[in-house]
PDB file of C-alpha atoms in Angstrom:
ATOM      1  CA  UNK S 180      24.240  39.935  31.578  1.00 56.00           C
ATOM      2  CA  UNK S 181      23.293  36.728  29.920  1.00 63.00           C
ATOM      3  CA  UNK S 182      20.344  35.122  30.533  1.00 66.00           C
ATOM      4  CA  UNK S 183      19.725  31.989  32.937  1.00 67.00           C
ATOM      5  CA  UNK S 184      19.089  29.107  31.860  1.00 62.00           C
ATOM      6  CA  UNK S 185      15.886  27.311  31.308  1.00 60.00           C
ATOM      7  CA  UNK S 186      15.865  23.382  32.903  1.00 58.00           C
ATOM      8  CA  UNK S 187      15.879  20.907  30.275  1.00 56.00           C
ATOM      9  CA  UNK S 188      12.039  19.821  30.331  1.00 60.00           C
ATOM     10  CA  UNK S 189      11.225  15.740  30.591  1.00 59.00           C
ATOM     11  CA  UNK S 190      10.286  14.112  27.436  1.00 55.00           C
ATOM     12  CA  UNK S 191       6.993  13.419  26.825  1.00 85.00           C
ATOM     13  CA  UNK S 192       7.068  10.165  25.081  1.00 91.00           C
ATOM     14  CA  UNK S 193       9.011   7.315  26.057  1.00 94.00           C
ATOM     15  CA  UNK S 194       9.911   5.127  22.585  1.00 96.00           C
ATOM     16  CA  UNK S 195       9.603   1.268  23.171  1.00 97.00           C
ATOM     17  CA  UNK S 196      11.774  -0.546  20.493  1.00 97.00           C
ATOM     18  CA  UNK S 197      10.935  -3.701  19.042  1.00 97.00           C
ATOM     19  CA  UNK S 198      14.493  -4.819  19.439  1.00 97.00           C
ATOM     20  CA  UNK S 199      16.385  -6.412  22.609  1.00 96.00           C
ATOM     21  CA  UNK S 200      18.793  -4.920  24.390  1.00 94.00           C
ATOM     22  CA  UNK S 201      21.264  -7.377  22.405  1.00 95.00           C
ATOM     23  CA  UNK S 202      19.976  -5.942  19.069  1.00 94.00           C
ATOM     24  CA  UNK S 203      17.601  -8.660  18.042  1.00 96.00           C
ATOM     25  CA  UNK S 204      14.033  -8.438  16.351  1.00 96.00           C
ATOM     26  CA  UNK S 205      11.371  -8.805  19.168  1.00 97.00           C
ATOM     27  CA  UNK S 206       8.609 -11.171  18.068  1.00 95.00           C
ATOM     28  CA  UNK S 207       6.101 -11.516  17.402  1.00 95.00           C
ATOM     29  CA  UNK S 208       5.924  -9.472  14.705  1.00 94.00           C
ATOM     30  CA  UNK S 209       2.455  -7.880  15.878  1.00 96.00           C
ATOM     31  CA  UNK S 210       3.722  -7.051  19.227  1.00 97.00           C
ATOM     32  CA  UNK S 211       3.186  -3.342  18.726  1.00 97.00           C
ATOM     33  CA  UNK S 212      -0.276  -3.084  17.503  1.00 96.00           C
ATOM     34  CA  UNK S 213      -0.753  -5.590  20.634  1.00 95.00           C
ATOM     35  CA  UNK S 214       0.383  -3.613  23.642  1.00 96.00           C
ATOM     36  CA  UNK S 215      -1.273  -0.535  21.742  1.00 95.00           C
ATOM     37  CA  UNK S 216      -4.731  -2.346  21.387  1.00 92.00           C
ATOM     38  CA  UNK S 217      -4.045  -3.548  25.114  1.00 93.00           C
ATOM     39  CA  UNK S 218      -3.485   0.219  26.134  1.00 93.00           C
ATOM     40  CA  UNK S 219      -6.570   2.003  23.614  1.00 90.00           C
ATOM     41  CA  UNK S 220      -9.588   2.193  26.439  1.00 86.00           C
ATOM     42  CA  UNK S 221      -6.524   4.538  28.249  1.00 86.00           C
ATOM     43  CA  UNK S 222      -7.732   7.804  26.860  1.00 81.00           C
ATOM     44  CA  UNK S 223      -7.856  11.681  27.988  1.00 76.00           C
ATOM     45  CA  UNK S 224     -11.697  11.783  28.650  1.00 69.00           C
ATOM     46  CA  UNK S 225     -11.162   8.265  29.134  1.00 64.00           C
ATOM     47  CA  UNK S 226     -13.245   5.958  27.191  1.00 60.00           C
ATOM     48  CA  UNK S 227     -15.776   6.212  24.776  1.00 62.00           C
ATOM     49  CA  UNK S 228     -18.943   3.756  24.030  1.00 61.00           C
ATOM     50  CA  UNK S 229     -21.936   3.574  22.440  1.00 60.00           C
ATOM     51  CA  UNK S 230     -22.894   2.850  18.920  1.00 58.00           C
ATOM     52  CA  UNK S 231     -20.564   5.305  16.776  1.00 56.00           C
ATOM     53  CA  UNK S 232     -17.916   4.229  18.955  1.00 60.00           C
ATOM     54  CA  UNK S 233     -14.819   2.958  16.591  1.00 64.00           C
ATOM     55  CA  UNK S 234     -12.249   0.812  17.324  1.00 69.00           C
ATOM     56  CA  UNK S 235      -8.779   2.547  17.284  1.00 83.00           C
ATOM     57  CA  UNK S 236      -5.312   3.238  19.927  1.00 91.00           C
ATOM     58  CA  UNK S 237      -4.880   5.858  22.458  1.00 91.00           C
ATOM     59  CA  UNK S 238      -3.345   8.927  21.391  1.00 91.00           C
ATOM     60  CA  UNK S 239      -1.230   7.756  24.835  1.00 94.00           C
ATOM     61  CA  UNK S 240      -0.247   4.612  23.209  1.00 95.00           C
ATOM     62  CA  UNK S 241       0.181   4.585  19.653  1.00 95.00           C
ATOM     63  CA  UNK S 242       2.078   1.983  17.668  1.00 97.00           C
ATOM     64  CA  UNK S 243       4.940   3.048  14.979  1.00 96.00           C
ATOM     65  CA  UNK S 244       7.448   1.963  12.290  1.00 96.00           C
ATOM     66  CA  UNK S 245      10.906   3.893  12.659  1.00 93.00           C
ATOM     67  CA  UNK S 246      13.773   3.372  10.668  1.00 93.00           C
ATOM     68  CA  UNK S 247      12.688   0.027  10.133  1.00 95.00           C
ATOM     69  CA  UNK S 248      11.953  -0.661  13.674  1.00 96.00           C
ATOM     70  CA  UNK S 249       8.583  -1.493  14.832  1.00 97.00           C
ATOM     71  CA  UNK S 250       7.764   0.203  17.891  1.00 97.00           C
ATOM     72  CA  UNK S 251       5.596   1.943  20.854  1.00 97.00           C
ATOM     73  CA  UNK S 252       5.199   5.591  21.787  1.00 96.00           C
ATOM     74  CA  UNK S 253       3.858   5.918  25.007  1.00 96.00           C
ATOM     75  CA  UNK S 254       2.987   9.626  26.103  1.00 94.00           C
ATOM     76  CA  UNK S 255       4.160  10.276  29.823  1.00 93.00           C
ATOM     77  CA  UNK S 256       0.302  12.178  30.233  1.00 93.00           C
ATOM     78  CA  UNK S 257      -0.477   7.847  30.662  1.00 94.00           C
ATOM     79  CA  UNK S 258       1.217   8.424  33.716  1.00 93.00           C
ATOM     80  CA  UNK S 259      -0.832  10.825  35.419  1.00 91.00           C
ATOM     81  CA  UNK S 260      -4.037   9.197  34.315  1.00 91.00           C
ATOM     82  CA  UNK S 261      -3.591   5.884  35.193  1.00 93.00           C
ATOM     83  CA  UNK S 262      -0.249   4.782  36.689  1.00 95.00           C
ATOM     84  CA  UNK S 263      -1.159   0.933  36.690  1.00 96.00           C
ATOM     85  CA  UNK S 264      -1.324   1.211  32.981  1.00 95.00           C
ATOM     86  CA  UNK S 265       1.944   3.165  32.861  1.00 96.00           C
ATOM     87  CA  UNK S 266       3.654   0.404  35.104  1.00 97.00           C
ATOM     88  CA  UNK S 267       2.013  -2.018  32.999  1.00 97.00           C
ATOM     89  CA  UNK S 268       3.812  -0.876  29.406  1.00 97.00           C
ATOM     90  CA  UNK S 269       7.254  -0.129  31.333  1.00 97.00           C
ATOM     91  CA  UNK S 270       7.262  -3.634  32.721  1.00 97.00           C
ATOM     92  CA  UNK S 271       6.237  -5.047  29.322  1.00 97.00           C
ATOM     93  CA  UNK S 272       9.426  -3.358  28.138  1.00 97.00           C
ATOM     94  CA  UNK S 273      11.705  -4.372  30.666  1.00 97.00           C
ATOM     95  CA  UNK S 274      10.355  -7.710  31.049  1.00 97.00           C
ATOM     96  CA  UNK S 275      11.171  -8.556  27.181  1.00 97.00           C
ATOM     97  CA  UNK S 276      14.565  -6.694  27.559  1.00 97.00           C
ATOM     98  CA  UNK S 277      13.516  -4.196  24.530  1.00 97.00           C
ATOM     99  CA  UNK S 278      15.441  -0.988  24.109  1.00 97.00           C
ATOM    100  CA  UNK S 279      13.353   2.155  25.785  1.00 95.00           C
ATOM    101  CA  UNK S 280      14.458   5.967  24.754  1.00 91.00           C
ATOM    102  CA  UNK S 281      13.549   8.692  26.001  1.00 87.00           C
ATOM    103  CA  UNK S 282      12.384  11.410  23.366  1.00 78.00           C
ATOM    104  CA  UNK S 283       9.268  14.015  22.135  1.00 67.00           C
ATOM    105  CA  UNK S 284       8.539  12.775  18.663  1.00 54.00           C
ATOM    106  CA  UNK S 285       8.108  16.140  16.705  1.00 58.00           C
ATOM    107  CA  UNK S 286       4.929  16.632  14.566  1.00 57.00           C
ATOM    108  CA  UNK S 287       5.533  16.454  10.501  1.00 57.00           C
ATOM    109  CA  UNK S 288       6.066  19.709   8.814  1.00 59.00           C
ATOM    110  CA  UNK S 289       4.516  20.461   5.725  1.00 55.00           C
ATOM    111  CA  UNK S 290       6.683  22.360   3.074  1.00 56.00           C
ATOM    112  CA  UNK S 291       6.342  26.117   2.751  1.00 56.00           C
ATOM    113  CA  UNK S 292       4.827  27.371  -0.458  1.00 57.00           C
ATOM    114  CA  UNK S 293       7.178  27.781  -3.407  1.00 57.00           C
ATOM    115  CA  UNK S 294       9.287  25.351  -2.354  1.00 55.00           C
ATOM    116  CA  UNK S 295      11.538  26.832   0.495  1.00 53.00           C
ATOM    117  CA  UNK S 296      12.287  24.154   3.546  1.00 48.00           C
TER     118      UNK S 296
END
């Protein structure tokens, strides 16, 4: 007997392109590291403070080039901790008409030793 299959699980990361739904560049050109830096108190822990405290993005929220194309990864976890910040980002998106894609951005692999891929 074969074996059932498994449901397709969500993604985890929704991918906000810096280009319209017509194809064109979305400016300004910082518009990225903007709606990241907007989104970095949104944390898992939530935020930090205090003196060693450092500026930087959520790991929720994390501007990225790809293929040329600036853009923002937004982890669906954002979701469940705070859903106004969620809507927030998705509206941001829709309201600028940017392409959004579904996907889970796989982590870099490191080449095995003696060269084999």
């Amino acid at each position: 007997m074969s074996q059932p299959l498994k449901p397709i699980e969500k993604p985890r990361e929704v991918f906000i392109q810096g280009l319209t739904a017509d194809g064109r560049t979305f400016r300004p050109s910082d518009w990225a590291e903007r709606l990241a830096g907007a989104m970095s108190c949104f944390r898992p822990g939530g935020a930090r403070g205090g003196i060693g405290d450092y500026i930087g993005y959520s790991p929720l929220c994390v501007p990225r080039v790809i293929n040329g194309v600036k853009c923002v990864i937004v982890n669906e976890e954002l979701k469940q901790l705070e859903p106004m910040a969620w809507d927030f980002v998705m509206n941001f998106a829709r309201d600028n008409n940017l392409q959004v894609a579904e996907a889970c951005l796989l982590p870099e692999t490191s080449p095995k030793p003696g060269g084999a891929a």
